[in-house]
Short mmCIF file of C-alpha atoms in Angstrom, two decimals:
data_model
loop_
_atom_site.label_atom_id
_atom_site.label_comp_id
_atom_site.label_asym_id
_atom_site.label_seq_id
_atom_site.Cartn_x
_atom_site.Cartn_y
_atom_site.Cartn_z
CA UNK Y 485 54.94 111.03 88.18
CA UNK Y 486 58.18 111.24 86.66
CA UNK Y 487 59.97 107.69 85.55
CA UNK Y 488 62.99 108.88 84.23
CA UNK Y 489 65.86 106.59 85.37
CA UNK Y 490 67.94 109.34 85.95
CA UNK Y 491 65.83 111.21 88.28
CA UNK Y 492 67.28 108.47 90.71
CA UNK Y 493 70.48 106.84 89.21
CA UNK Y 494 73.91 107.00 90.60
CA UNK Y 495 75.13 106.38 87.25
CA UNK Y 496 73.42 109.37 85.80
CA UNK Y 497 72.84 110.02 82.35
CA UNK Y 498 71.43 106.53 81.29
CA UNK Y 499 68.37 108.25 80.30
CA UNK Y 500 66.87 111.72 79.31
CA UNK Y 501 63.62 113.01 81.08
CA UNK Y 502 61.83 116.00 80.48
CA UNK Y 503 61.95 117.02 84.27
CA UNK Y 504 64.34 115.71 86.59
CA UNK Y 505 63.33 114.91 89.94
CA UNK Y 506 65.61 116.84 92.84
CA UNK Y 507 66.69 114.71 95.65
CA UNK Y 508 68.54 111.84 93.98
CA UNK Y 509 70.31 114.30 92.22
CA UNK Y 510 71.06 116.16 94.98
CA UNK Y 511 71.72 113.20 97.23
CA UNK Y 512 74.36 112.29 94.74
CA UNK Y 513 75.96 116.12 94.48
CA UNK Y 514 76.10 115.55 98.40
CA UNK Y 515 77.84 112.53 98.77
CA UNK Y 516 80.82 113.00 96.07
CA UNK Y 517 81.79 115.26 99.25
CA UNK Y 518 81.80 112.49 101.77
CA UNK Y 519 83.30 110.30 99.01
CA UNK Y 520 86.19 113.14 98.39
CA UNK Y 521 86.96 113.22 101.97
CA UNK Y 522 86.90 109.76 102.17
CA UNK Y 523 89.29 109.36 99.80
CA UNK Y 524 91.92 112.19 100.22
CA UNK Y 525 92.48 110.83 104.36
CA UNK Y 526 93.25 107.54 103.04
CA UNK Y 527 97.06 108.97 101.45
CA UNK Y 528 97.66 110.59 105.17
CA UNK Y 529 101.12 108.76 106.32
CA UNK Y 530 101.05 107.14 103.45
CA UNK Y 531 104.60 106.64 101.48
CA UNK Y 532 104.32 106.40 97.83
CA UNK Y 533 100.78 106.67 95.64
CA UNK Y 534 98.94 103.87 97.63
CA UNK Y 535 96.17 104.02 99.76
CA UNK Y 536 97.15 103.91 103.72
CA UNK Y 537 94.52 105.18 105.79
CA UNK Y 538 94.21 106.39 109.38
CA UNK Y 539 97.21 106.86 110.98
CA UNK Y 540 98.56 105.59 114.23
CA UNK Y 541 99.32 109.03 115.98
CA UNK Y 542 98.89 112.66 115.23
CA UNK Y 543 97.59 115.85 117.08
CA UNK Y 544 94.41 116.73 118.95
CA UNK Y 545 92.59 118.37 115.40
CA UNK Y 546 94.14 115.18 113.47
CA UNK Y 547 92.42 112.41 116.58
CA UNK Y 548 89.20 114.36 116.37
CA UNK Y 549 88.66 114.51 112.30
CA UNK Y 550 89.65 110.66 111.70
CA UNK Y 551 86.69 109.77 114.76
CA UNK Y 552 84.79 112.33 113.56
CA UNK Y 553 85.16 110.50 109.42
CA UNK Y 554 85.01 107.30 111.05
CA UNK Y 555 81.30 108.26 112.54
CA UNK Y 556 79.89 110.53 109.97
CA UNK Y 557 81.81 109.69 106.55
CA UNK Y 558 83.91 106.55 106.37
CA UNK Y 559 81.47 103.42 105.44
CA UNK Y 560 78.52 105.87 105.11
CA UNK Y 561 78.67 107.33 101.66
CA UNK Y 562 79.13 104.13 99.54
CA UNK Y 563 75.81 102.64 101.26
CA UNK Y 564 73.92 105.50 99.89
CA UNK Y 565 75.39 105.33 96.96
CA UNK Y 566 74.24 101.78 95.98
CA UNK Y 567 70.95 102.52 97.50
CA UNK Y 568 70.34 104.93 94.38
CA UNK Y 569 71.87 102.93 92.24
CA UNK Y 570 69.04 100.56 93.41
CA UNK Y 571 66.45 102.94 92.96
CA UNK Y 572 67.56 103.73 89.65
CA UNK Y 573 67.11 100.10 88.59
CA UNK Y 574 63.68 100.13 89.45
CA UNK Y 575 62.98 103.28 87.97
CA UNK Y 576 64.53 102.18 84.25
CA UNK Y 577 62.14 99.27 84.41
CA UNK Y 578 58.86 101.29 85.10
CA UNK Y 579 59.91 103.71 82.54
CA UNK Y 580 60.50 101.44 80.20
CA UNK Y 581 57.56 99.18 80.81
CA UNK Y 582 55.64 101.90 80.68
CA UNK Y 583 56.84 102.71 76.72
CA UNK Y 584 55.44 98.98 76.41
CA UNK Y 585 58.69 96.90 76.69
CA UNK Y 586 58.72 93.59 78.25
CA UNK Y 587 60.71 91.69 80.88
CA UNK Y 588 62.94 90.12 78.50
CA UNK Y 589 64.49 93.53 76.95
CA UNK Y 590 64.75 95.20 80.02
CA UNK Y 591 66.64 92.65 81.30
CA UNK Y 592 68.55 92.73 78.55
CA UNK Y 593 69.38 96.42 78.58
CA UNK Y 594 70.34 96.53 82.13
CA UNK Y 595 72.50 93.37 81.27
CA UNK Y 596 74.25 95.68 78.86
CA UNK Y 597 74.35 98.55 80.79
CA UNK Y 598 76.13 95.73 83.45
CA UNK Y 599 78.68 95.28 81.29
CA UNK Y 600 79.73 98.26 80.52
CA UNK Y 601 80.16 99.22 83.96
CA UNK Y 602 82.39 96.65 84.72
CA UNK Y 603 84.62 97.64 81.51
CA UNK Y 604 84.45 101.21 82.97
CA UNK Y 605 85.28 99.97 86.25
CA UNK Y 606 88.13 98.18 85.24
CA UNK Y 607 89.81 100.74 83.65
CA UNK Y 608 89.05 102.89 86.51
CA UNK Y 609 90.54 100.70 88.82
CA UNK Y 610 93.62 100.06 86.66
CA UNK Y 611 94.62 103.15 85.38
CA UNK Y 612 93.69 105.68 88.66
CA UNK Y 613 92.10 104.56 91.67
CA UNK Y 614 92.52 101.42 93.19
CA UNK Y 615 88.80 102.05 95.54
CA UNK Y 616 86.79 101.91 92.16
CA UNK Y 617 82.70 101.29 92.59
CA UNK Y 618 81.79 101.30 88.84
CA UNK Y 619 83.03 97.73 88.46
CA UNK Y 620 80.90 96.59 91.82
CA UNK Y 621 77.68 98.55 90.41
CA UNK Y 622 78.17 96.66 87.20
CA UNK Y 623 78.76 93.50 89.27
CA UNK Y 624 75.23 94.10 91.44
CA UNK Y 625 73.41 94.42 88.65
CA UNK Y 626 74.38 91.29 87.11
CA UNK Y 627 73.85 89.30 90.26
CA UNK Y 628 70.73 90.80 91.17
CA UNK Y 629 68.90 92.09 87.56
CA UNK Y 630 66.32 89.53 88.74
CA UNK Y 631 65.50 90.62 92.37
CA UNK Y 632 63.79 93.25 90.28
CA UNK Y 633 60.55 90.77 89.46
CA UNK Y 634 60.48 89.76 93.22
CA UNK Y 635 57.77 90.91 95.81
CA UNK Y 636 58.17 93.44 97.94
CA UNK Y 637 58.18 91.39 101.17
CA UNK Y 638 60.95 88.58 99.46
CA UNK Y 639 63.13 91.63 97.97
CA UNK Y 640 63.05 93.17 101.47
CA UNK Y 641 63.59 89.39 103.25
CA UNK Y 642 66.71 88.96 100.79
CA UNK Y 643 67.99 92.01 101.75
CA UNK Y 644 67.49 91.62 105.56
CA UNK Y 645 69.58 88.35 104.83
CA UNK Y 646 72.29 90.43 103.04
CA UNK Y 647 72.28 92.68 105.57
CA UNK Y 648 73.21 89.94 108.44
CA UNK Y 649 75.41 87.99 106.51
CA UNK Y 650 77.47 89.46 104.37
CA UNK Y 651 79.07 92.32 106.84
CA UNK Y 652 81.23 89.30 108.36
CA UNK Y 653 81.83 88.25 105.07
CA UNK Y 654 83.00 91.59 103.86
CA UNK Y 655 85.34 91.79 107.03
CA UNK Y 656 86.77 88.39 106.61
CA UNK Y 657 87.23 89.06 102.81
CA UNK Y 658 88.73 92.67 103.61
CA UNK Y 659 91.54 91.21 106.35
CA UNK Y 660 92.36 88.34 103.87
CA UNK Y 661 93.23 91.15 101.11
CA UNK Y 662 94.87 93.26 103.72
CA UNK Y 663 97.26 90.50 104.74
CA UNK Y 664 97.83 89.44 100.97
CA UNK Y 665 98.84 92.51 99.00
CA UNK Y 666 100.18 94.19 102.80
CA UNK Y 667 98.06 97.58 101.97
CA UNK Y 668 97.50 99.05 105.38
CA UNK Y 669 97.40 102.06 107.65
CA UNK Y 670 101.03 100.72 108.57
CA UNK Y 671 102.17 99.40 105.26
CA UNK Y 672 101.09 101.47 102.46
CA UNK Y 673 103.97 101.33 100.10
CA UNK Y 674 104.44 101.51 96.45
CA UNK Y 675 107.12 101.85 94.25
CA UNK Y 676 106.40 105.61 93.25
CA UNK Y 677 106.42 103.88 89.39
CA UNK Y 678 102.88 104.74 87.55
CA UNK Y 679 103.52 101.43 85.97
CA UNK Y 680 104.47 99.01 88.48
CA UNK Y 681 101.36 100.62 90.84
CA UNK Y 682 99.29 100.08 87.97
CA UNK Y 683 100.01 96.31 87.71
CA UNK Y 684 99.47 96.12 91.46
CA UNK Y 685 96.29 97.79 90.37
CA UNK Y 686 95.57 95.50 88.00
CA UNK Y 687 95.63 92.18 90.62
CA UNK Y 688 93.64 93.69 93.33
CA UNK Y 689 91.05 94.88 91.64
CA UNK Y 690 89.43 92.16 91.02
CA UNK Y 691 89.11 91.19 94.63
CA UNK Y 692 88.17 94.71 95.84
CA UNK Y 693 85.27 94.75 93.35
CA UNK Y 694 83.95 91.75 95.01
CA UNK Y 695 84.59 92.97 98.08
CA UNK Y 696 82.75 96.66 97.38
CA UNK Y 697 79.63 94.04 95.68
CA UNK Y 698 79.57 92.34 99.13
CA UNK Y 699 78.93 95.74 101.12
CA UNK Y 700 76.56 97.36 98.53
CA UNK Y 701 74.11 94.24 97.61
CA UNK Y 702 72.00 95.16 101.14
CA UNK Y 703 71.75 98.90 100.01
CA UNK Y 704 70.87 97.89 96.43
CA UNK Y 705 67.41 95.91 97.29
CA UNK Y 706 66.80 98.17 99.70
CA UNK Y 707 67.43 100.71 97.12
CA UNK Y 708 64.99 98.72 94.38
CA UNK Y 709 62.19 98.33 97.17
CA UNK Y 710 62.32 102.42 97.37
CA UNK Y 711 62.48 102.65 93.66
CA UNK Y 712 59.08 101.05 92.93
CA UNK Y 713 57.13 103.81 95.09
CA UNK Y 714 58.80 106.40 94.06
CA UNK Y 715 60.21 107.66 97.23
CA UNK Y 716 62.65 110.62 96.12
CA UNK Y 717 60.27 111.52 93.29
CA UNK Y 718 57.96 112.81 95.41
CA UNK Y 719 59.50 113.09 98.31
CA UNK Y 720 56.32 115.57 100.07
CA UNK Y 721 54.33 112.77 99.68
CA UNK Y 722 56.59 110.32 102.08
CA UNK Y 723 57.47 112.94 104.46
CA UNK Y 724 56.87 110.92 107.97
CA UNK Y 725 58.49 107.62 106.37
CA UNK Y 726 61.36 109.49 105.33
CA UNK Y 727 61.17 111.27 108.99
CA UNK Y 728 61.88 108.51 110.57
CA UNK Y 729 64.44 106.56 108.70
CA UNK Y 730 66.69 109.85 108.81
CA UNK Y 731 65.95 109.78 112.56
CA UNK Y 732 66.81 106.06 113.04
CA UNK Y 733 69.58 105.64 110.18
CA UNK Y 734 71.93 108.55 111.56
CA UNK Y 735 71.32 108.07 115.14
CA UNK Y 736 72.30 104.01 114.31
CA UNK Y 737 75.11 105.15 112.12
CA UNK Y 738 76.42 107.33 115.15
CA UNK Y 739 75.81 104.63 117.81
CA UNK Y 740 77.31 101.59 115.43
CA UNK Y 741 79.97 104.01 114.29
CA UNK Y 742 80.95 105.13 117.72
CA UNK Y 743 83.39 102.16 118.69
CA UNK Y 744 85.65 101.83 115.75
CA UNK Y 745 85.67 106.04 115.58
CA UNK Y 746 87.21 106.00 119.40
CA UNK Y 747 89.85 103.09 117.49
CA UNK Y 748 90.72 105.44 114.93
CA UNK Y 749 90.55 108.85 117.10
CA UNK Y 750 93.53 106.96 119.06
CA UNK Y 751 91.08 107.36 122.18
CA UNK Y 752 90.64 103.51 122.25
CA UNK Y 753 94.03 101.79 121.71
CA UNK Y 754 94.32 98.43 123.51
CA UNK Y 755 91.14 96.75 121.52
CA UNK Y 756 91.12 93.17 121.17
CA UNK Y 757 91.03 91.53 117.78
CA UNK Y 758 87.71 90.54 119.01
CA UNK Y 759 86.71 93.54 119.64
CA UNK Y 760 87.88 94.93 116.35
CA UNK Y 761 86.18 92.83 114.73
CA UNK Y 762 82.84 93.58 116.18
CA UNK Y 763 83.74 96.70 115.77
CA UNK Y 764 84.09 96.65 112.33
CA UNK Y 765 81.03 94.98 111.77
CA UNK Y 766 78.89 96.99 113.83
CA UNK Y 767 80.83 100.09 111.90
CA UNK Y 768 79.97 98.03 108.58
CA UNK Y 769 75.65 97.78 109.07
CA UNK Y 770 74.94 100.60 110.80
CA UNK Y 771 77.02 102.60 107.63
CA UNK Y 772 73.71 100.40 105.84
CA UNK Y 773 70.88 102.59 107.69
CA UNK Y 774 73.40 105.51 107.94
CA UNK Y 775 73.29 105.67 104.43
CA UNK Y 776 69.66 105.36 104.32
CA UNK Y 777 69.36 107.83 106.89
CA UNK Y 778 71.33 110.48 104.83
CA UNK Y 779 68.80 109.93 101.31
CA UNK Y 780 66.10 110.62 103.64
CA UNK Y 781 67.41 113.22 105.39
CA UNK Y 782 67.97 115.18 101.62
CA UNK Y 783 64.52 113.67 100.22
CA UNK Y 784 63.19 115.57 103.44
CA UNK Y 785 65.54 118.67 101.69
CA UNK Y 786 63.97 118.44 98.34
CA UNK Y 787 60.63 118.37 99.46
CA UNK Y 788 60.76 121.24 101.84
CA UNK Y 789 62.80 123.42 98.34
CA UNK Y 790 60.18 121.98 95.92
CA UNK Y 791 61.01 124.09 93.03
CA UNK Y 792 62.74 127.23 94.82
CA UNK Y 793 66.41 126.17 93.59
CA UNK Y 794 68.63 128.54 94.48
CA UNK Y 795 72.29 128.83 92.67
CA UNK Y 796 73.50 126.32 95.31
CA UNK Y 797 70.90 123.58 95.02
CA UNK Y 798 71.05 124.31 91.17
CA UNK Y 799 74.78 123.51 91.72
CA UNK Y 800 74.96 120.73 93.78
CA UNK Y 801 72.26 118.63 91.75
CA UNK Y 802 73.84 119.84 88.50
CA UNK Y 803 77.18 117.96 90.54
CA UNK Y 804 74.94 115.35 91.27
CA UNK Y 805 73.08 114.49 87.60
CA UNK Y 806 76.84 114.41 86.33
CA UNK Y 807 78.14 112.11 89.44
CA UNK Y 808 80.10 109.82 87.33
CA UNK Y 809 82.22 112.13 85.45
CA UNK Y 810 82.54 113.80 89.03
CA UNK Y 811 83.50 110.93 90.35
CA UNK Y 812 86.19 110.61 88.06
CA UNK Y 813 87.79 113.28 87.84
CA UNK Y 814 88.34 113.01 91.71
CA UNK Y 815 90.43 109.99 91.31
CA UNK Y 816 92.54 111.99 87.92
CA UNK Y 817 92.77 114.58 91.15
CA UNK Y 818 93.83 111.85 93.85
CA UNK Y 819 97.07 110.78 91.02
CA UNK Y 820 97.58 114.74 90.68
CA UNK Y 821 98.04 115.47 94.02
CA UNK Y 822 99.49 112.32 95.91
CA UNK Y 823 101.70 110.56 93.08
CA UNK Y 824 105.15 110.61 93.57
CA UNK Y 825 105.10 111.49 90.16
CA UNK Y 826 103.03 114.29 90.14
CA UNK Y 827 102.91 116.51 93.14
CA UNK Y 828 104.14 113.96 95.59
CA UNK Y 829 101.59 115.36 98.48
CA UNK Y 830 101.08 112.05 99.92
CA UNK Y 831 102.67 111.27 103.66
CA UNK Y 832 102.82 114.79 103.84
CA UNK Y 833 99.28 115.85 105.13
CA UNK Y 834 97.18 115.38 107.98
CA UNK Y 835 93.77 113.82 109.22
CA UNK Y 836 92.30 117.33 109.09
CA UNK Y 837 94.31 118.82 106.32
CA UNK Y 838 93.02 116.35 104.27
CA UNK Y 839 89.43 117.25 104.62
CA UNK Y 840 90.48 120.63 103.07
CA UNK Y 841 92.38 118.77 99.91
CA UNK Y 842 89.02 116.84 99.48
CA UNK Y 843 86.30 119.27 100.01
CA UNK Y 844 88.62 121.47 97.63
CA UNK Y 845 88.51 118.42 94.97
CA UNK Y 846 84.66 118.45 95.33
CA UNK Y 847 84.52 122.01 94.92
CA UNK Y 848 86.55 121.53 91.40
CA UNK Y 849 84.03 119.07 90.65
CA UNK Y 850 81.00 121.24 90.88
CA UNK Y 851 82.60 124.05 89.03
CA UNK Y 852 83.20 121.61 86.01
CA UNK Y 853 79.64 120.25 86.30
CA UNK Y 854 78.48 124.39 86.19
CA UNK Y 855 80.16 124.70 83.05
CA UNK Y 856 78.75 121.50 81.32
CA UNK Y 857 75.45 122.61 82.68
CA UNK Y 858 75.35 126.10 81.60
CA UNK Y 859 76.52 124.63 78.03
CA UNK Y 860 73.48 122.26 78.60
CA UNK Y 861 75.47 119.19 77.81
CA UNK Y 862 75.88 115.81 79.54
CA UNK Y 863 79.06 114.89 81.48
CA UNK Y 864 81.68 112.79 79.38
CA UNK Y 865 80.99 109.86 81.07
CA UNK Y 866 77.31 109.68 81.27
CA UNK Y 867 77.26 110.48 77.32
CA UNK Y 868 79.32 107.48 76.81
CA UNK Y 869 77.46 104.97 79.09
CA UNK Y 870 74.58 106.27 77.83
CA UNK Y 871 75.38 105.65 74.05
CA UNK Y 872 76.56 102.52 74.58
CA UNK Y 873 73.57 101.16 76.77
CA UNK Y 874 70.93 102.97 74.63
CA UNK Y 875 72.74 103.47 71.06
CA UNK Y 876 71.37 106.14 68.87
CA UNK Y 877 68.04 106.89 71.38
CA UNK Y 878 71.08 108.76 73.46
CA UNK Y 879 71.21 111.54 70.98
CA UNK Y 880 68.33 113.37 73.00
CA UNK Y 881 70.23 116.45 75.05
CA UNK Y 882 70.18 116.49 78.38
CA UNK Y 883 67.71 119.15 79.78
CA UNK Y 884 69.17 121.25 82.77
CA UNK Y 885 66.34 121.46 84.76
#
């Protein structure tokens, strides 16, 4: 059985491995398109290089993409994301218990590797994308580095609990930051100034990294609990489990989705803010077990390739192994393309236009991950976390396979 961290890590390249497992990396090459497409609707009516959202009218085409991103994409992605971030966790710390470390400086080097992630975040956040994860990944794993030495039954209790509570919590937090810095569907403005966006950047970041650490802690345990058997390593040997968690996840997801996508397809427009609310929250856990659903629904993928990887599932998991440098260079794309600055494209597309301008960003992605694969080198960013976390045992290449 394979116990390399990154076989399962949404911050890949922590570790090398001789053989690389499929689905997490093909989970991950997956969801940087749901992430892209995420991202790109959120400058539709927007004024200046800020973040609006859906918008409050549009065409037929427009209506049905922001339900249909609101059901399938919006909420759903991130879940997943901290899920293997989750597994990953638990992976590092059977690998490296395995090589006959203790407790103590595991801990320590996920501590590290906590850290660093937050510094990376940060400068994320700052300097390009005001929706940055890194910093909320590092944040998890400083919170809940521990939950690693729990049972099975308390890790899965604690994130039941997580589950329940912390969606209102999330929603209350996410109105309150709404209402302070006035970033909405209806009042996304900016001053079109790189700098004076970037110290707007600079005091909400902090609170949306909390915020982001709220929504992912659930996914996380959930995430560790999966890591310790293994699930996407061997994904043919969990085939009914992972059966039916695809089966329940997305057909929650769709169900829990359903009321806030009618809000956003414009099909719904008299809701209470009681009923936005639930809403919202119902929108919030089922994106939990929608995400779930979705790494089951690709470990179900992996298993039924096995090893016939064909250029496209060489691609996407090549995407997906280098998810962090991917991830990246979307947001250098989202300044690119929307700041007034640059090209100046945001306001000026649609709901559905902008699923184009994101899966074309994604695309861009996997072409640059081709050509660091084919070179048979790490992405940029997963070489530097990597170095710094591990120091000179990070001089290993990365193997392609």
């Amino acid at each position: 059985m394979s116990t390399s961290s990154t076989a399962a890590d949404p911050v890949a390249g922590s570790a090398g491995a001789p053989r690389r497992s499929l689905a997490p990396d093909l989970a991950r090459g997956l969801m940087l398109l749901v992430i892209a497409v995420v991202h790109a609707h959120m400058y539709v009516n927007a004024t200046a290089y800020l973040p609006a959202g859906y918008p409050t009218e549009g065409g037929p085409l427009d209506r049905l993409a922001a339900g249909a991103l609101t059901l399938l994409a919006d909420g759903r992605g991130y879940p997943m994301f901290a899920a293997l971030f989750g597994y990953g966790l638990a992976r590092i710390l059977v690998r490296e218990e395995a090589r006959g470390r203790g407790w103590p400086a595991v801990r320590r080097l996920l501590r590290r590797r906590a850290w660093w992630l937050l510094v990376f975040g940060a400068c994320h956040g700052v300097l390009l994308f005001g929706g940055d994860i890194l910093g909320p990944y590092g944040l998890l794993s400083l919170l809940f580095v521990s939950a690693l030495r729990l049972s099975d039954r308390s890790l899965l209790r604690l994130a039941v609990c997580c589950a329940v509570v912390l969606p209102v919590l999330y929603n209350a937090v996410y109105v309150g930051l709404v209402t302070a810095t006035g970033a909405g569907a209806s009042s996304a403005q900016g001053s079109g100034d790189y700098l004076a966006d970037m110290l707007l950047r600079v005091g909400s970041w902090p609170f949306t990294t909390v915020l982001f650490a709220i929504g992912g802690a659930a996914p996380l345990l959930v995430g560790m609990w999966a890591g310790r058997r293994g699930l996407l390593d061997h994904p043919e040997r969990h085939r009914t489990l992972l059966r039916r968690t695809a089966a329940v996840g997305l057909g929650a997801a769709v169900a829990g989705g359903l009321p806030l996508a009618l809000v956003n397809a414009l099909v719904w427009d008299d809701a209470s803010t009681v009923a936005m609310t639930v809403a919202s929250v119902l929108h919030t856990v089922s994106g939990y077990l929608g995400g779930f659903g979705y790494a089951a629904l690709v470990g179900l993928l992996a298993a039924r390739l096995a090893d016939r990887r064909g250029p496209v599932v060489t691609a996407l998991a090549g995407c997906g192994q280098r998810s962090m440098t991917c991830y990246l260079l979307q947001s250098v794309a989202w300044l690119v393309l929307f700041a007034p600055f640059a090209l100046g494209l945001a306001g000026h597309i649609g709901v559905a236009s902008s699923l184009l301008v994101g899966a074309a960003v994604w695309l861009t992605g996997i072409a640059v991950a081709e050509l660091l694969r084919h070179a048979n080198r790490r992405g940029p960013a997963e070489a530097l976390i990597r170095r710094l976390t591990y120091g000179r045992r990070s001089a290993t290449p990365t193997p392609t396979g």
